[in-house]
Amino acid sequence: MVDDTETTFEKDDDSWVKKDETDFPVNQTTLDSAASAIASVDSDRVLEDVDDLSEYGLDSPSNTIKIVTKSDEEDGDDITTTLYVGDENSSTSQYYVRKDDDEKTVYLIDSSCVEPFAKSLNDYAQMEDFPAISNTDTITKISVDGDNSYELSKDEDTSTWSVKGSEDEEKADSATVSSLVSSFGSMAYSSLADYKCDDKSKYGLDKPYATIIVDYQEEVADDDTDEDTQDDTTASGETADEDASSVEENSDDAEQDTESDESVSETTDETSEAEDTDGEEAEDETSENSDSASDNEDSSEEETKMADKQLTILVGNETDDSSRYVMVNDSNEVYTMSTDTLSALTDKSEEDFWDMTVSYVSLNSLGSLKVNYQGSDYKVNVSRETSTDDDGNDTETVTYKLNGSDLDETTFTTFYNKLINMTAQKRLTDKYEPDGDAELTAIFTEEDGDTQEVAYYSYDTNYYAAVVDNKVYLVNKMNVKELFTAFESVVGTEEDSSDKTDSDEATTDDTKSDSTDMPGESIEESDDSTSETAGITNDSDTSEEENTDSQETDSTEE
C-alpha cells in the first residue's frame, strides 16, 4: 500500500515500472533498494499460537507488502508472499508482521525490511535536477514579480549592476548582487510534489506568490561550424591538387634538361637539383595543407558558441516543512524548495540592493574639489603632466594645489579616500529637512565637466545625514568625524606652508634693513654681513631641496 492505495511496481527488462501508469518516472535505485531489503527476511523472534492479533496491530495492518518472485523451476508458477505489517516495537526498532494466511504466527523483523515500503508515491519517483546555471557570470538580468517587485540589470561594458523597482533606476551594491547571482549556481529542489500537475491551483501556482525570471547565457555546440569546415577542406584539397600537379611538371622539365647538351650538364644538374628541391618542398607543403585541413576538421567538432537562455521559476504556496511549491520553465512537475533559498529573492525589495556608497568619484578623473568646512571655502585643483623618457616610456606626474598653494599628495589622498569611500548604514525614504547648515560640503568636478555634490549634516547622536541630490544617507558619526579630522590635516598643511613663506620674507626684510642701517661699518663687517646673507640664501635653497625630496618621497610612498 502506498498512500493508502494499492500500488504495484513490476520489473520489465531490468527496469522497474508502475503497473497502471507506465509513464511514471520510477526511481530505479529506490526500487532496487526496497527489493533487496525484502529479498531475504530473518525473524529475531517468533510468536506462535497468537489469539489476539490486535495486541500487535495486526488486526488492521498499517501496510501490506506483496512480493512476487519467479519459481526456481523452469515451468513453475510465480511465488507470491504477502507480509502484513503491524505495530513497531519502539524499544527494539522492530516491527510485528504476519505472513500470508497464517493468523496464528507473528514475527518480529528489523525495521530496515519495512521502512523502504513506508513511503509516499512521490518518494518512488525520479526527481529531476534543478536547472542550475553552471556559469553565473553570464547572468545579465534578474526580475522578481511579487509583493515587492524589482529588476536587477547588468551593464556588460562595465560589469556593474543597477536596480529598478517603483522608483527610478539606480546603481546596485555589487557585493549584495554578487551573492544573489551566485546562488543560482547551487539551487536545488527539496522534494517532488507532483510529477504530472494538471491543477496548479492545488499548489498556489495558478496565481503565483512570485515569479522569478533570469536571463543568462550557456555554451552550446556551434552547428554552423561543420558547413564552414567542409568548404575550407574542399578549397584546401584543390590547392593540394594544384601543388601536386606543379611538382610533376617540375620533374618532367628536369628530365628534359638532363638529356640536353653535355657542355651545360653541370648547370643542368644544378637546375634539376634545385627544381627537385622545389618539388620536395611542394610535396611537404601539400602534406602540411592536408594535415591543416584535418586539424581544422577536428577542431571544428569542438567549437561552441554562447546562446541566450532564460530560467523561469513560479513560486506557490508554503508547505508544512518550511518550503514552497515551485514549477520551473515549461515543466509540468511540481517540486518543493527551501523557503530560505527563495526568500533571498522573493522577500527583498529594490531598497535592499541600493548601493550605500555616498559619493564616489575616482581620483583619476578628478579635476577639482571645492570644500566648504565650518563656513570656510577651500578649493583643490588637480594637475597632470605626462613626460616621456629616452626609452619612450610615459610617466604621469600629478600635483595638487590648495587655494593656489602646493598640497602634499599623501595628506590629500588620505582625506579624499575617506570622502569617496564613505558608506551608509541606511537610507531615508521620508522627506528630510536639515535643522541647520551643513558642517561639510564637497563639490566634485571631473575632467569631463561632470559635477557631484555631497553635504554632511548632524542628524542625531549616532548618525550624520549625507545628502546627495534627492538621496539622504545615514552615516556612522564616528566615520564622519574621521573625515573631518583628515580634512583639518589638509587645511593645516596649507597654513604651515603659508606661515613658512611669511617667515622667510620677514627674515629677508630684516637682513636688508640691517644692511641699510649700518653704512659706517668697516669693510670687514660688511663682508660678514654679506656672508650671513649668503648663509640665509643657502639655507633657503637647502630647505627647498629638502621639500622637493620630501615631496618625491611622499609621491613614491603613495
Coordinates of C-alpha atoms in Angstrom, one line a residue:
M1 CA 0.0 0.0 0.0
V2 CA 1.3 3.4 -1.0
D3 CA -0.7 6.5 0.3
D4 CA -3.4 4.1 1.3
T5 CA -3.7 2.9 -2.2
E6 CA -2.6 -0.5 -3.7
T7 CA 0.4 0.3 -5.9
T8 CA 2.3 -2.3 -8.0
F9 CA 5.8 -1.9 -9.4
E10 CA 6.9 -4.5 -11.9
K11 CA 10.3 -5.4 -13.3
D12 CA 10.4 -5.1 -17.0
D13 CA 13.7 -5.9 -18.8
D14 CA 15.8 -4.9 -15.7
S15 CA 13.8 -1.7 -15.2
W16 CA 11.0 -1.0 -12.7
V17 CA 7.7 0.4 -14.0
K18 CA 4.5 1.3 -12.3
K19 CA 1.9 -1.2 -13.5
D20 CA -1.1 1.1 -14.0
E21 CA 1.0 4.2 -15.0
T22 CA 3.9 3.3 -17.3
D23 CA 5.0 6.9 -17.8
F24 CA 5.5 7.3 -14.0
P25 CA 9.3 8.2 -13.6
V26 CA 10.3 5.4 -11.3
N27 CA 13.4 5.9 -9.3
Q28 CA 15.3 2.7 -10.1
T29 CA 17.7 3.0 -7.2
T30 CA 14.9 3.4 -4.7
L31 CA 13.0 0.3 -6.0
D32 CA 16.2 -1.8 -6.2
S33 CA 17.0 -1.0 -2.6
A34 CA 13.4 -1.8 -1.5
A35 CA 13.6 -5.2 -3.3
S36 CA 16.9 -6.0 -1.8
A37 CA 15.6 -5.2 1.7
I38 CA 12.8 -7.8 1.4
A39 CA 14.7 -10.4 -0.6
S40 CA 15.8 -12.3 2.5
V41 CA 14.0 -11.6 5.8
D42 CA 15.1 -13.0 9.1
S43 CA 13.0 -13.0 12.2
D44 CA 14.6 -12.3 15.5
R45 CA 11.6 -13.6 17.4
V46 CA 8.6 -15.8 16.5
L47 CA 5.4 -15.7 18.5
E48 CA 3.2 -18.8 17.9
D49 CA -0.4 -19.6 18.8
V50 CA -1.4 -16.0 18.9
D51 CA -5.0 -15.5 19.8
D52 CA -5.4 -11.7 19.6
L53 CA -3.7 -10.0 16.6
S54 CA -4.8 -6.6 17.9
E55 CA -2.1 -6.8 20.5
Y56 CA 0.4 -6.4 17.7
G57 CA -1.5 -4.1 15.5
L58 CA -2.2 -6.9 13.0
D59 CA -6.0 -6.9 13.2
S60 CA -5.8 -3.8 11.0
P61 CA -2.3 -3.8 9.4
S62 CA -0.6 -0.4 8.7
N63 CA 0.8 -1.8 5.4
T64 CA 0.6 -4.8 3.2
I65 CA 3.6 -5.8 1.2
K66 CA 3.2 -8.4 -1.6
I67 CA 6.3 -9.9 -3.2
V68 CA 6.2 -11.9 -6.4
T69 CA 9.2 -13.9 -7.3
K70 CA 9.9 -16.3 -10.1
S71 CA 9.9 -20.0 -9.4
D72 CA 13.2 -21.9 -9.5
E73 CA 11.6 -24.4 -11.8
E74 CA 11.6 -23.5 -15.5
D75 CA 7.8 -24.1 -15.9
G76 CA 6.9 -23.3 -12.3
D77 CA 4.4 -20.7 -11.3
D78 CA 5.5 -17.4 -9.7
I79 CA 5.7 -17.4 -6.0
T80 CA 3.7 -14.8 -4.1
T81 CA 4.5 -13.9 -0.5
T82 CA 2.3 -11.4 1.4
L83 CA 3.5 -9.6 4.6
Y84 CA 1.1 -7.7 6.8
V85 CA 2.8 -5.0 8.9
G86 CA 1.6 -4.2 12.4
D87 CA 2.9 -2.1 15.2
E88 CA 6.5 -1.1 15.8
N89 CA 8.3 -2.2 18.9
S90 CA 9.9 1.1 19.8
S91 CA 12.4 -0.4 22.3
T92 CA 13.9 -2.7 19.6
S93 CA 13.1 -0.7 16.4
Q94 CA 11.4 -3.8 15.1
Y95 CA 8.0 -4.5 13.5
Y96 CA 5.5 -7.2 14.2
V97 CA 4.4 -8.9 10.9
R98 CA 2.4 -11.9 9.9
K99 CA 2.8 -13.9 6.7
D100 CA 0.2 -14.9 4.1
D101 CA -2.9 -16.5 5.6
D102 CA -1.3 -17.6 8.8
E103 CA -3.0 -15.6 11.6
K104 CA -1.5 -17.7 14.5
T105 CA 2.2 -16.8 14.0
V106 CA 3.7 -13.4 14.5
Y107 CA 7.2 -12.5 13.5
L108 CA 9.4 -9.7 14.8
I109 CA 11.6 -8.3 12.0
D110 CA 14.1 -5.5 11.6
S111 CA 12.7 -2.1 10.6
S112 CA 15.1 -2.0 7.6
C113 CA 12.8 -4.6 5.9
V114 CA 9.7 -2.5 6.4
E115 CA 10.6 1.2 6.1
P116 CA 11.6 1.1 2.4
F117 CA 7.9 0.4 1.8
A118 CA 6.5 3.1 4.1
K119 CA 6.9 6.0 1.6
S120 CA 4.6 8.2 -0.4
L121 CA 4.2 7.7 -4.1
N122 CA 6.4 10.6 -5.0
D123 CA 9.2 9.1 -2.9
Y124 CA 9.4 6.4 -5.6
A125 CA 9.7 8.9 -8.4
Q126 CA 12.9 10.0 -10.0
M127 CA 13.4 13.7 -9.3
E128 CA 14.8 15.9 -12.0
D129 CA 17.8 18.1 -11.1
F130 CA 17.2 21.8 -10.7
P131 CA 18.5 23.5 -13.9
A132 CA 21.2 25.3 -12.0
I133 CA 23.2 27.9 -14.0
S134 CA 26.8 26.5 -14.3
N135 CA 28.4 29.9 -15.1
T136 CA 26.6 32.5 -13.1
D137 CA 28.9 35.2 -14.5
T138 CA 26.8 35.1 -17.7
I139 CA 23.6 36.2 -15.8
T140 CA 22.6 39.6 -17.2
K141 CA 19.2 40.2 -15.7
I142 CA 17.1 39.1 -12.7
S143 CA 13.5 40.1 -12.3
V144 CA 11.1 39.3 -9.5
D145 CA 7.4 39.9 -9.7
G146 CA 5.6 39.7 -6.4
D147 CA 4.6 41.7 -3.4
N148 CA 7.9 43.6 -3.8
S149 CA 8.7 43.7 -7.5
Y150 CA 12.2 44.7 -8.7
E151 CA 14.6 44.2 -11.6
L152 CA 18.4 43.8 -11.5
S153 CA 20.2 44.6 -14.7
K154 CA 23.9 44.2 -15.6
D155 CA 25.9 46.6 -17.7
E156 CA 28.0 44.3 -19.8
D157 CA 30.5 47.0 -20.6
T158 CA 31.3 47.9 -17.0
S159 CA 30.1 44.7 -15.3
T160 CA 28.1 46.9 -12.8
W161 CA 24.6 46.3 -11.7
S162 CA 21.6 48.6 -11.4
V163 CA 18.3 48.0 -9.6
K164 CA 14.8 49.3 -10.6
G165 CA 11.5 49.0 -8.7
S166 CA 8.8 51.5 -8.2
E167 CA 11.4 54.3 -8.0
D168 CA 14.0 55.4 -10.6
E169 CA 16.7 53.0 -11.7
E170 CA 19.9 53.4 -9.7
K171 CA 23.2 51.7 -9.0
A172 CA 23.1 48.5 -7.0
D173 CA 25.5 47.3 -4.4
S174 CA 27.9 44.9 -6.2
A175 CA 28.5 42.6 -3.2
T176 CA 24.8 42.1 -2.5
V177 CA 24.0 41.4 -6.1
S178 CA 27.0 39.1 -6.5
S179 CA 25.8 36.9 -3.5
L180 CA 22.4 36.7 -5.1
V181 CA 23.7 35.8 -8.5
S182 CA 26.0 33.1 -7.3
S183 CA 23.0 31.4 -5.5
F184 CA 21.6 30.3 -8.9
G185 CA 24.6 28.0 -9.4
S186 CA 23.7 25.9 -6.3
M187 CA 19.9 26.0 -6.1
A188 CA 18.3 22.6 -5.6
Y189 CA 14.8 21.0 -5.1
S190 CA 13.8 19.6 -1.7
S191 CA 11.3 17.0 -2.9
L192 CA 8.9 16.1 -5.7
A193 CA 5.3 17.1 -5.0
D194 CA 3.6 16.2 -8.3
Y195 CA 5.2 14.6 -11.4
K196 CA 2.3 15.5 -13.7
C197 CA 0.4 18.5 -12.4
D198 CA -3.0 19.1 -14.0
D199 CA -4.3 21.6 -11.5
K200 CA -1.9 24.4 -10.5
S201 CA -4.4 25.9 -8.0
K202 CA -3.7 23.0 -5.6
Y203 CA -0.2 24.4 -5.1
G204 CA -1.0 28.1 -5.5
L205 CA 0.8 28.2 -8.8
D206 CA -2.2 29.4 -10.8
K207 CA -1.6 32.8 -9.1
P208 CA 2.0 32.6 -8.0
Y209 CA 3.3 34.2 -4.8
A210 CA 6.2 35.3 -7.0
T211 CA 7.6 34.8 -10.5
I212 CA 11.4 34.9 -10.9
I213 CA 12.9 35.3 -14.4
V214 CA 16.7 35.1 -15.0
D215 CA 18.4 35.9 -18.3
Y216 CA 21.8 34.2 -18.9
Q217 CA 23.9 32.6 -21.5
E218 CA 25.0 29.0 -21.9
E219 CA 27.7 27.4 -24.0
V220 CA 26.3 25.2 -26.8
A221 CA 27.7 23.4 -29.8
D222 CA 28.1 25.6 -32.9
D223 CA 26.1 23.8 -35.6
D224 CA 27.2 26.1 -38.3
T225 CA 30.9 25.2 -38.0
D226 CA 30.6 21.9 -39.9
E227 CA 29.5 23.5 -43.1
D228 CA 32.2 26.1 -43.0
T229 CA 34.8 23.4 -42.3
Q230 CA 33.6 21.4 -45.4
D231 CA 34.1 24.4 -47.6
D232 CA 37.5 25.1 -46.2
T233 CA 38.5 21.4 -46.6
T234 CA 37.4 21.4 -50.2
A235 CA 39.3 24.5 -51.0
S236 CA 42.4 23.1 -49.2
G237 CA 42.1 19.9 -51.3
E238 CA 42.0 21.8 -54.5
T239 CA 45.1 23.7 -53.5
A240 CA 46.8 20.4 -52.7
D241 CA 46.0 19.0 -56.2
E242 CA 47.4 22.1 -57.9
D243 CA 50.6 21.8 -55.9
A244 CA 51.0 18.1 -56.7
S245 CA 50.5 18.9 -60.5
S246 CA 53.2 21.5 -60.2
V247 CA 55.5 19.0 -58.7
E248 CA 55.1 16.6 -61.7
E249 CA 55.7 19.3 -64.3
N250 CA 58.9 20.4 -62.5
S251 CA 60.0 16.8 -62.5
D252 CA 59.4 16.4 -66.3
D253 CA 61.4 19.6 -67.0
A254 CA 64.2 18.3 -65.0
E255 CA 64.5 15.1 -67.1
Q256 CA 64.5 17.1 -70.4
D257 CA 67.2 19.3 -69.1
T258 CA 69.3 16.3 -68.2
E259 CA 69.2 15.0 -71.9
S260 CA 70.4 18.3 -73.3
D261 CA 73.9 19.3 -74.3
E262 CA 76.6 17.8 -72.1
S263 CA 78.6 21.1 -72.1
V264 CA 76.0 22.5 -69.8
S265 CA 75.3 19.3 -67.8
E266 CA 76.7 20.7 -64.6
T267 CA 74.4 23.7 -64.8
T268 CA 71.5 21.5 -65.8
D269 CA 72.2 19.2 -62.8
E270 CA 72.2 22.1 -60.5
T271 CA 69.0 23.4 -62.0
S272 CA 67.5 19.9 -61.8
E273 CA 68.5 19.6 -58.2
A274 CA 67.0 23.0 -57.4
E275 CA 63.8 22.0 -59.1
D276 CA 63.7 18.7 -57.4
T277 CA 64.1 20.5 -54.1
D278 CA 61.2 22.8 -55.0
G279 CA 59.2 19.7 -55.8
E280 CA 60.0 18.2 -52.4
E281 CA 59.1 21.4 -50.7
A282 CA 55.8 21.5 -52.7
E283 CA 55.1 17.9 -51.5
D284 CA 55.9 18.9 -47.9
E285 CA 53.6 21.9 -48.3
T286 CA 50.9 19.7 -49.7
S287 CA 51.2 17.4 -46.7
E288 CA 51.1 20.3 -44.3
N289 CA 47.9 21.6 -46.0
S290 CA 46.3 18.2 -45.7
D291 CA 47.3 18.0 -42.0
S292 CA 46.0 21.5 -41.5
A293 CA 42.7 20.6 -43.1
S294 CA 42.4 17.6 -40.9
D295 CA 43.2 19.7 -37.8
N296 CA 40.6 22.2 -38.8
E297 CA 38.1 19.5 -39.2
D298 CA 38.9 18.0 -35.7
S299 CA 38.8 21.4 -34.0
S300 CA 35.5 22.3 -35.6
E301 CA 33.9 19.4 -33.8
E302 CA 34.8 21.1 -30.5
E303 CA 33.8 24.6 -31.4
T304 CA 31.0 26.2 -29.3
K305 CA 29.1 29.4 -29.1
M306 CA 27.2 31.3 -26.4
A307 CA 23.4 31.1 -26.6
D308 CA 20.8 33.2 -24.8
K309 CA 18.8 31.3 -22.2
Q310 CA 16.1 32.1 -19.7
L311 CA 15.1 30.5 -16.4
T312 CA 11.6 31.0 -15.1
I313 CA 10.5 29.9 -11.6
L314 CA 6.9 30.1 -10.4
V315 CA 6.7 30.2 -6.6
G316 CA 3.5 28.9 -5.0
N317 CA 2.1 28.2 -1.5
E318 CA 4.0 27.3 1.6
T319 CA 4.2 23.7 2.7
D320 CA 4.3 22.2 6.2
D321 CA 8.1 21.9 6.2
S322 CA 9.4 25.4 5.6
S323 CA 9.3 25.0 1.9
R324 CA 7.3 26.4 -1.1
Y325 CA 5.9 24.7 -4.2
V326 CA 7.7 25.7 -7.4
M327 CA 7.4 25.0 -11.1
V328 CA 10.4 25.7 -13.4
N329 CA 10.2 26.6 -17.1
D330 CA 7.7 24.6 -19.1
S331 CA 7.8 21.5 -16.9
N332 CA 4.5 20.0 -15.5
E333 CA 6.4 18.7 -12.5
V334 CA 5.9 20.4 -9.1
Y335 CA 8.7 20.4 -6.6
T336 CA 9.3 22.0 -3.2
M337 CA 12.2 24.3 -2.5
S338 CA 13.5 25.7 0.8
T339 CA 11.9 28.9 1.9
D340 CA 15.3 30.2 3.0
T341 CA 16.6 29.8 -0.6
L342 CA 13.5 31.6 -2.1
S343 CA 13.2 34.4 0.4
A344 CA 16.6 35.7 -0.6
L345 CA 14.8 36.7 -3.8
T346 CA 11.1 37.0 -3.0
D347 CA 11.3 38.8 0.3
K348 CA 13.6 41.6 -1.0
S349 CA 12.8 45.0 -2.5
E350 CA 14.8 47.4 -4.5
E351 CA 15.9 49.2 -1.3
D352 CA 17.8 46.0 -0.2
F353 CA 20.0 46.3 -3.3
W354 CA 20.8 50.1 -3.2
D355 CA 24.5 51.0 -3.3
M356 CA 25.3 52.6 0.0
T357 CA 28.4 54.4 -1.2
V358 CA 27.7 58.0 -0.5
S359 CA 29.7 59.8 -3.2
Y360 CA 32.3 58.2 -5.3
V361 CA 34.4 60.0 -7.9
S362 CA 37.6 58.3 -9.0
L363 CA 40.7 60.3 -8.2
N364 CA 42.0 59.6 -11.7
S365 CA 39.1 61.6 -13.2
L366 CA 39.0 64.4 -10.6
G367 CA 39.7 67.9 -12.0
S368 CA 38.9 70.0 -8.9
L369 CA 37.3 69.7 -5.5
K370 CA 35.5 72.6 -3.7
V371 CA 35.0 72.1 0.1
N372 CA 33.1 74.3 2.5
Y373 CA 34.1 73.3 6.0
Q374 CA 32.6 75.1 9.0
G375 CA 31.8 78.2 6.9
S376 CA 35.2 78.5 5.2
D377 CA 35.8 77.8 1.5
Y378 CA 38.6 75.8 0.0
K379 CA 39.5 74.6 -3.4
V380 CA 41.8 71.8 -4.5
N381 CA 43.0 71.8 -8.2
V382 CA 44.5 68.7 -9.7
S383 CA 47.1 69.0 -12.5
R384 CA 48.5 66.2 -14.6
E385 CA 51.6 66.3 -16.8
T386 CA 52.9 63.5 -18.9
S387 CA 56.7 63.2 -19.7
T388 CA 58.4 60.7 -21.9
D389 CA 61.9 59.3 -21.1
D390 CA 64.6 58.2 -23.6
D391 CA 63.1 54.7 -23.9
G392 CA 59.7 56.1 -24.9
N393 CA 58.1 55.3 -21.6
D394 CA 55.4 57.8 -20.5
T395 CA 55.2 59.0 -16.9
E396 CA 52.3 61.0 -15.5
T397 CA 53.0 63.5 -12.7
V398 CA 50.1 64.6 -10.6
T399 CA 50.2 67.7 -8.4
Y400 CA 47.7 69.2 -6.0
K401 CA 47.2 72.8 -5.0
L402 CA 45.0 74.0 -2.2
N403 CA 43.9 77.6 -2.8
G404 CA 46.8 78.1 -5.1
S405 CA 49.5 76.6 -2.7
D406 CA 51.2 73.3 -3.1
L407 CA 49.5 70.5 -1.3
D408 CA 51.1 67.3 0.0
E409 CA 49.9 64.3 -2.0
T410 CA 49.7 61.9 0.8
T411 CA 47.8 64.3 3.1
F412 CA 45.2 65.0 0.4
T413 CA 44.7 61.4 -0.8
T414 CA 44.2 60.2 2.8
F415 CA 41.3 62.7 3.1
Y416 CA 40.0 62.0 -0.4
N417 CA 39.9 58.2 0.1
K418 CA 37.8 58.7 3.2
L419 CA 35.5 61.0 1.3
I420 CA 34.8 58.8 -1.7
N421 CA 34.7 55.5 0.2
M422 CA 32.2 56.7 2.8
T423 CA 29.3 54.1 3.1
A424 CA 26.0 54.5 4.8
Q425 CA 24.2 52.1 7.2
K426 CA 20.8 53.0 5.7
R427 CA 18.9 55.5 3.5
L428 CA 16.0 57.7 4.5
T429 CA 12.9 57.3 2.3
D430 CA 10.9 60.0 4.1
K431 CA 11.4 63.7 3.3
Y432 CA 14.3 65.2 5.2
E433 CA 14.7 68.8 6.3
P434 CA 18.1 69.7 7.9
D435 CA 18.0 71.6 11.2
G436 CA 21.0 73.8 10.3
D437 CA 23.8 74.4 7.9
A438 CA 25.9 71.5 6.6
E439 CA 29.2 71.1 8.5
L440 CA 31.0 70.0 5.3
T441 CA 30.0 70.3 1.7
A442 CA 32.1 68.9 -1.1
I443 CA 31.6 69.6 -4.8
F444 CA 33.5 67.3 -7.2
T445 CA 34.2 68.5 -10.7
E446 CA 35.5 65.8 -13.1
E447 CA 37.8 66.5 -16.0
D448 CA 34.9 66.0 -18.4
G449 CA 32.9 68.7 -16.6
D450 CA 30.5 66.4 -14.7
T451 CA 29.8 67.5 -11.1
Q452 CA 28.6 65.9 -7.9
E453 CA 27.8 67.4 -4.6
V454 CA 27.5 65.9 -1.1
A455 CA 26.6 67.7 2.2
Y456 CA 27.0 66.4 5.7
Y457 CA 24.5 67.4 8.4
S458 CA 24.4 66.4 12.0
Y459 CA 21.4 64.1 12.3
D460 CA 21.4 62.6 15.8
T461 CA 23.7 61.1 18.4
N462 CA 24.6 58.2 16.1
Y463 CA 24.4 59.4 12.5
Y464 CA 25.2 62.2 10.1
A465 CA 22.9 62.8 7.2
A466 CA 24.8 62.8 3.9
V467 CA 22.6 64.4 1.2
V468 CA 23.4 63.7 -2.5
D469 CA 20.8 65.1 -4.9
N470 CA 17.5 63.7 -3.6
K471 CA 19.1 60.8 -1.6
V472 CA 19.7 61.0 2.1
Y473 CA 22.2 58.6 3.6
L474 CA 22.6 57.9 7.3
V475 CA 26.3 57.5 8.0
N476 CA 28.1 56.4 11.2
K477 CA 29.0 59.5 13.2
M478 CA 32.5 58.3 14.1
N479 CA 33.3 57.8 10.4
V480 CA 32.3 61.3 9.5
K481 CA 34.4 62.7 12.4
E482 CA 37.4 60.9 11.0
L483 CA 36.7 62.5 7.7
F484 CA 36.6 66.0 9.3
T485 CA 39.9 65.3 11.1
A486 CA 41.5 64.2 7.8
F487 CA 40.4 67.5 6.1
E488 CA 41.7 69.5 9.0
S489 CA 45.1 68.0 8.3
V490 CA 44.7 69.2 4.7
V491 CA 44.0 72.7 5.8
G492 CA 46.8 72.6 8.3
T493 CA 49.3 71.8 5.6
E494 CA 48.3 74.9 3.7
E495 CA 48.6 77.1 6.8
D496 CA 52.0 75.7 7.6
S497 CA 53.2 76.4 4.1
S498 CA 51.9 80.0 4.3
D499 CA 53.4 80.6 7.7
K500 CA 56.8 79.4 6.4
T501 CA 56.7 81.7 3.4
D502 CA 55.8 84.7 5.6
S503 CA 58.7 83.8 7.9
D504 CA 61.2 83.7 5.0
E505 CA 60.0 87.0 3.7
A506 CA 60.4 88.6 7.2
T507 CA 63.9 87.3 7.5
T508 CA 64.9 88.7 4.1
D509 CA 63.4 92.1 5.0
D510 CA 65.3 92.1 8.3
T511 CA 68.5 91.4 6.6
K512 CA 68.0 94.2 4.1
S513 CA 67.1 96.6 6.9
D514 CA 70.3 95.7 8.9
S515 CA 72.5 96.3 5.8
T516 CA 70.9 99.6 5.1
D517 CA 71.1 100.9 8.7
M518 CA 74.9 100.2 9.0
P519 CA 76.6 102.3 6.3
G520 CA 79.6 103.3 8.5
E521 CA 80.8 99.9 9.4
S522 CA 84.2 98.6 8.2
I523 CA 84.6 96.5 5.0
E524 CA 85.3 93.5 7.2
E525 CA 81.9 93.9 9.0
S526 CA 80.3 94.4 5.6
D527 CA 81.8 91.1 4.4
D528 CA 80.5 89.4 7.5
S529 CA 77.0 90.7 6.7
T530 CA 77.3 89.5 3.2
S531 CA 78.4 86.1 4.4
E532 CA 75.4 86.0 6.7
T533 CA 73.1 86.9 3.9
A534 CA 74.7 84.3 1.7
G535 CA 74.2 81.8 4.5
I536 CA 70.5 82.6 4.7
T537 CA 70.1 82.2 0.9
N538 CA 71.9 78.8 1.1
D539 CA 69.6 77.7 3.9
S540 CA 66.6 78.6 1.8
D541 CA 67.9 76.7 -1.2
T542 CA 68.6 73.7 1.1
S543 CA 65.1 73.9 2.5
E544 CA 63.7 73.9 -1.0
E545 CA 65.7 70.9 -1.9
E546 CA 64.6 69.1 1.3
N547 CA 61.0 70.0 0.5
T548 CA 61.4 68.7 -3.0
D549 CA 63.0 65.4 -1.7
S550 CA 60.1 65.2 0.8
Q551 CA 57.5 65.5 -2.0
E552 CA 59.3 62.9 -4.1
T553 CA 59.5 60.6 -1.1
D554 CA 55.8 61.1 -0.4
S555 CA 55.0 60.5 -4.0
T556 CA 57.0 57.3 -4.0
E557 CA 55.3 56.0 -0.9
E558 CA 51.9 56.8 -2.3

